[in-house]
């Protein structure tokens, strides 16, 4: 848990300590301390504030991605402007929530990030929705594949995508395999970054 405000850290640690499946293994008051803790403790997930003194959360996210690439970063911040969102996701964050999120949302984001999936605040998902449908002309996605990419960017699981599109989970898996092959990615996190790279630059 990385946040420069002690009261916020204490509150979140208390909240997460009683959340099933979550164990808080460390705290940091700034970006440099977050990087050091991630390298030493190797947690599954870091909850990262963006605005901190010294090294900010974006740079800390970037450095953790380089020095501890197995550690996933979920941004938890009061800032939901486009610039902050894009900087964090491009630095390697796999999730982005505001501090208005409840315990269930935060726990879901931690669980998703630990399994390599992305969970995004509704406002972030709306930004990615616009990006996901604006893929390069050289990539020949079918309308359904573009729709699946949009839903992946919104953090939906295969089961949730199947329910939303009224198709089987096997059909969703086929669409995802075809989609990933076409855009040259291996997982959902890379697919979200692809949408950002090609739709929002």
Short mmCIF file of C-alpha atoms in Angstrom, two decimals:
data_model
loop_
_atom_site.label_atom_id
_atom_site.label_comp_id
_atom_site.label_asym_id
_atom_site.label_seq_id
_atom_site.Cartn_x
_atom_site.Cartn_y
_atom_site.Cartn_z
CA UNK A 1 0.00 0.00 0.00
CA UNK A 2 1.68 3.23 -1.17
CA UNK A 3 0.17 6.57 -0.12
CA UNK A 4 1.77 9.66 1.39
CA UNK A 5 -1.15 10.30 3.76
CA UNK A 6 -0.79 8.20 6.91
CA UNK A 7 -4.50 8.39 7.70
CA UNK A 8 -5.40 7.05 4.25
CA UNK A 9 -2.85 4.23 4.53
CA UNK A 10 -4.06 3.28 7.99
CA UNK A 11 -7.68 3.26 6.85
CA UNK A 12 -7.00 1.15 3.79
CA UNK A 13 -4.78 -1.28 5.68
CA UNK A 14 -7.53 -1.72 8.28
CA UNK A 15 -10.09 -2.20 5.52
CA UNK A 16 -8.02 -4.73 3.59
CA UNK A 17 -6.90 -6.61 6.70
CA UNK A 18 -10.45 -7.90 7.15
CA UNK A 19 -10.95 -8.63 3.45
CA UNK A 20 -10.90 -12.37 2.67
CA UNK A 21 -7.96 -13.42 0.50
CA UNK A 22 -6.00 -10.20 1.06
CA UNK A 23 -2.92 -9.82 3.24
CA UNK A 24 -1.18 -6.47 3.58
CA UNK A 25 2.57 -7.14 3.66
CA UNK A 26 3.96 -3.61 3.53
CA UNK A 27 3.35 0.15 3.42
CA UNK A 28 5.15 3.04 1.75
CA UNK A 29 4.80 6.82 2.12
CA UNK A 30 6.32 7.77 -1.24
CA UNK A 31 7.26 6.37 -4.61
CA UNK A 32 10.87 5.55 -3.77
CA UNK A 33 9.80 3.59 -0.70
CA UNK A 34 7.17 1.79 -2.79
CA UNK A 35 9.82 0.70 -5.30
CA UNK A 36 12.13 -0.52 -2.53
CA UNK A 37 9.30 -2.41 -0.80
CA UNK A 38 8.17 -4.03 -4.05
CA UNK A 39 11.71 -5.20 -4.78
CA UNK A 40 12.15 -6.60 -1.26
CA UNK A 41 8.72 -7.99 -0.45
CA UNK A 42 7.62 -9.02 -3.98
CA UNK A 43 3.89 -8.64 -3.27
CA UNK A 44 1.34 -9.84 -5.80
CA UNK A 45 -0.17 -6.36 -6.06
CA UNK A 46 0.72 -2.81 -5.04
CA UNK A 47 -2.04 -0.25 -4.43
CA UNK A 48 -0.41 2.95 -5.67
CA UNK A 49 -1.37 6.58 -5.07
CA UNK A 50 -0.28 8.92 -7.87
CA UNK A 51 0.53 12.23 -6.18
CA UNK A 52 3.28 11.68 -3.62
CA UNK A 53 6.33 13.78 -2.65
CA UNK A 54 9.62 13.00 -4.34
CA UNK A 55 9.00 10.14 -6.76
CA UNK A 56 5.35 10.10 -7.82
CA UNK A 57 3.22 7.02 -8.39
CA UNK A 58 3.67 7.02 -12.17
CA UNK A 59 7.46 6.86 -11.96
CA UNK A 60 7.25 4.31 -9.14
CA UNK A 61 4.98 2.17 -11.29
CA UNK A 62 7.44 2.37 -14.17
CA UNK A 63 10.41 1.45 -11.97
CA UNK A 64 8.59 -1.46 -10.32
CA UNK A 65 7.76 -2.78 -13.78
CA UNK A 66 11.48 -2.82 -14.55
CA UNK A 67 12.88 -4.10 -11.25
CA UNK A 68 10.04 -6.37 -10.13
CA UNK A 69 8.08 -7.20 -13.29
CA UNK A 70 5.91 -9.83 -11.61
CA UNK A 71 4.36 -7.25 -9.29
CA UNK A 72 1.05 -5.82 -10.50
CA UNK A 73 0.11 -2.19 -9.86
CA UNK A 74 -3.40 -0.94 -9.16
CA UNK A 75 -3.66 2.84 -8.96
CA UNK A 76 -5.91 4.07 -6.14
CA UNK A 77 -6.13 7.85 -6.29
CA UNK A 78 -8.38 10.88 -6.07
CA UNK A 79 -7.24 11.97 -9.55
CA UNK A 80 -9.27 10.68 -12.51
CA UNK A 81 -8.32 13.20 -15.20
CA UNK A 82 -7.30 11.89 -18.62
CA UNK A 83 -3.63 12.84 -18.24
CA UNK A 84 -3.27 10.96 -14.95
CA UNK A 85 -5.09 7.91 -16.26
CA UNK A 86 -3.01 7.65 -19.42
CA UNK A 87 0.31 8.25 -17.68
CA UNK A 88 -0.40 5.55 -15.10
CA UNK A 89 -1.61 2.95 -17.59
CA UNK A 90 1.23 3.63 -19.98
CA UNK A 91 3.68 3.28 -17.09
CA UNK A 92 2.37 -0.24 -16.56
CA UNK A 93 -0.55 -0.04 -14.12
CA UNK A 94 -3.04 -2.89 -14.59
CA UNK A 95 -5.89 -1.23 -12.74
CA UNK A 96 -7.13 2.25 -11.95
CA UNK A 97 -9.62 3.13 -9.21
CA UNK A 98 -10.60 6.29 -7.41
CA UNK A 99 -10.61 6.52 -3.63
CA UNK A 100 -14.40 6.61 -3.75
CA UNK A 101 -14.28 2.88 -4.49
CA UNK A 102 -15.63 0.57 -1.80
CA UNK A 103 -13.92 -2.42 -0.22
CA UNK A 104 -15.57 -4.86 -2.64
CA UNK A 105 -14.34 -2.91 -5.67
CA UNK A 106 -10.82 -2.64 -4.29
CA UNK A 107 -10.75 -6.35 -3.41
CA UNK A 108 -12.00 -7.23 -6.89
CA UNK A 109 -9.29 -5.07 -8.46
CA UNK A 110 -6.58 -6.72 -6.34
CA UNK A 111 -7.80 -10.21 -7.23
CA UNK A 112 -8.06 -9.34 -10.92
CA UNK A 113 -4.62 -7.73 -11.02
CA UNK A 114 -3.05 -10.72 -9.27
CA UNK A 115 -4.43 -12.94 -12.04
CA UNK A 116 -3.25 -10.62 -14.82
CA UNK A 117 -6.55 -8.93 -15.55
CA UNK A 118 -7.40 -5.26 -15.59
CA UNK A 119 -10.05 -3.52 -13.51
CA UNK A 120 -10.82 0.09 -14.27
CA UNK A 121 -13.00 2.80 -12.82
CA UNK A 122 -16.08 3.51 -14.96
CA UNK A 123 -14.66 6.79 -16.21
CA UNK A 124 -11.43 5.09 -17.26
CA UNK A 125 -13.39 2.34 -18.97
CA UNK A 126 -15.27 4.95 -20.98
CA UNK A 127 -11.97 6.40 -22.19
CA UNK A 128 -10.74 2.96 -23.19
CA UNK A 129 -14.05 2.20 -24.88
CA UNK A 130 -13.34 4.99 -27.34
CA UNK A 131 -9.79 3.70 -27.82
CA UNK A 132 -10.73 0.08 -28.28
CA UNK A 133 -12.91 0.67 -31.32
CA UNK A 134 -10.31 2.88 -33.00
CA UNK A 135 -7.79 0.23 -34.01
CA UNK A 136 -5.42 0.76 -36.94
CA UNK A 137 -6.85 0.07 -40.39
CA UNK A 138 -4.10 -2.49 -40.92
CA UNK A 139 -5.68 -4.69 -38.23
CA UNK A 140 -8.75 -6.41 -39.63
CA UNK A 141 -10.87 -6.97 -36.54
CA UNK A 142 -14.42 -8.17 -36.96
CA UNK A 143 -17.12 -6.06 -35.25
CA UNK A 144 -17.50 -8.79 -32.63
CA UNK A 145 -13.73 -8.90 -31.96
CA UNK A 146 -13.72 -5.10 -31.51
CA UNK A 147 -16.64 -5.51 -29.10
CA UNK A 148 -14.76 -8.18 -27.15
CA UNK A 149 -11.68 -5.91 -26.98
CA UNK A 150 -13.89 -3.15 -25.60
CA UNK A 151 -15.24 -5.46 -22.90
CA UNK A 152 -11.74 -6.69 -22.01
CA UNK A 153 -10.69 -3.05 -21.62
CA UNK A 154 -13.59 -2.62 -19.21
CA UNK A 155 -12.22 -5.45 -17.07
CA UNK A 156 -14.87 -8.05 -17.93
CA UNK A 157 -14.11 -11.74 -17.41
CA UNK A 158 -14.81 -14.34 -20.10
CA UNK A 159 -17.98 -15.36 -18.29
CA UNK A 160 -19.18 -11.76 -18.03
CA UNK A 161 -18.41 -11.17 -21.72
CA UNK A 162 -20.35 -14.31 -22.63
CA UNK A 163 -23.35 -13.16 -20.60
CA UNK A 164 -23.27 -9.66 -22.08
CA UNK A 165 -22.97 -10.87 -25.67
CA UNK A 166 -25.35 -13.84 -25.20
CA UNK A 167 -22.81 -16.37 -26.47
CA UNK A 168 -21.02 -19.33 -24.89
CA UNK A 169 -17.78 -19.02 -22.93
CA UNK A 170 -16.13 -21.20 -25.58
CA UNK A 171 -17.15 -18.71 -28.28
CA UNK A 172 -15.71 -15.84 -26.24
CA UNK A 173 -12.44 -17.74 -25.84
CA UNK A 174 -12.27 -18.24 -29.61
CA UNK A 175 -12.86 -14.52 -30.23
CA UNK A 176 -10.17 -13.62 -27.69
CA UNK A 177 -7.65 -16.03 -29.21
CA UNK A 178 -8.31 -14.61 -32.68
CA UNK A 179 -8.17 -11.05 -31.39
CA UNK A 180 -4.90 -11.57 -29.52
CA UNK A 181 -3.33 -13.20 -32.58
CA UNK A 182 -4.35 -10.30 -34.81
CA UNK A 183 -3.05 -7.53 -32.56
CA UNK A 184 0.00 -9.50 -31.41
CA UNK A 185 -0.57 -9.64 -27.65
CA UNK A 186 -0.45 -12.48 -25.11
CA UNK A 187 -2.82 -11.39 -22.36
CA UNK A 188 -5.52 -8.94 -21.30
CA UNK A 189 -3.14 -6.38 -19.85
CA UNK A 190 -1.29 -6.16 -23.15
CA UNK A 191 -4.63 -5.87 -24.97
CA UNK A 192 -5.59 -2.86 -22.85
CA UNK A 193 -2.20 -1.27 -23.49
CA UNK A 194 -2.66 -1.94 -27.21
CA UNK A 195 -5.96 -0.05 -27.15
CA UNK A 196 -4.28 2.86 -25.39
CA UNK A 197 -1.27 2.91 -27.69
CA UNK A 198 -3.27 2.89 -30.91
CA UNK A 199 -6.39 4.73 -29.89
CA UNK A 200 -5.24 7.55 -27.65
CA UNK A 201 -1.84 8.68 -28.91
#
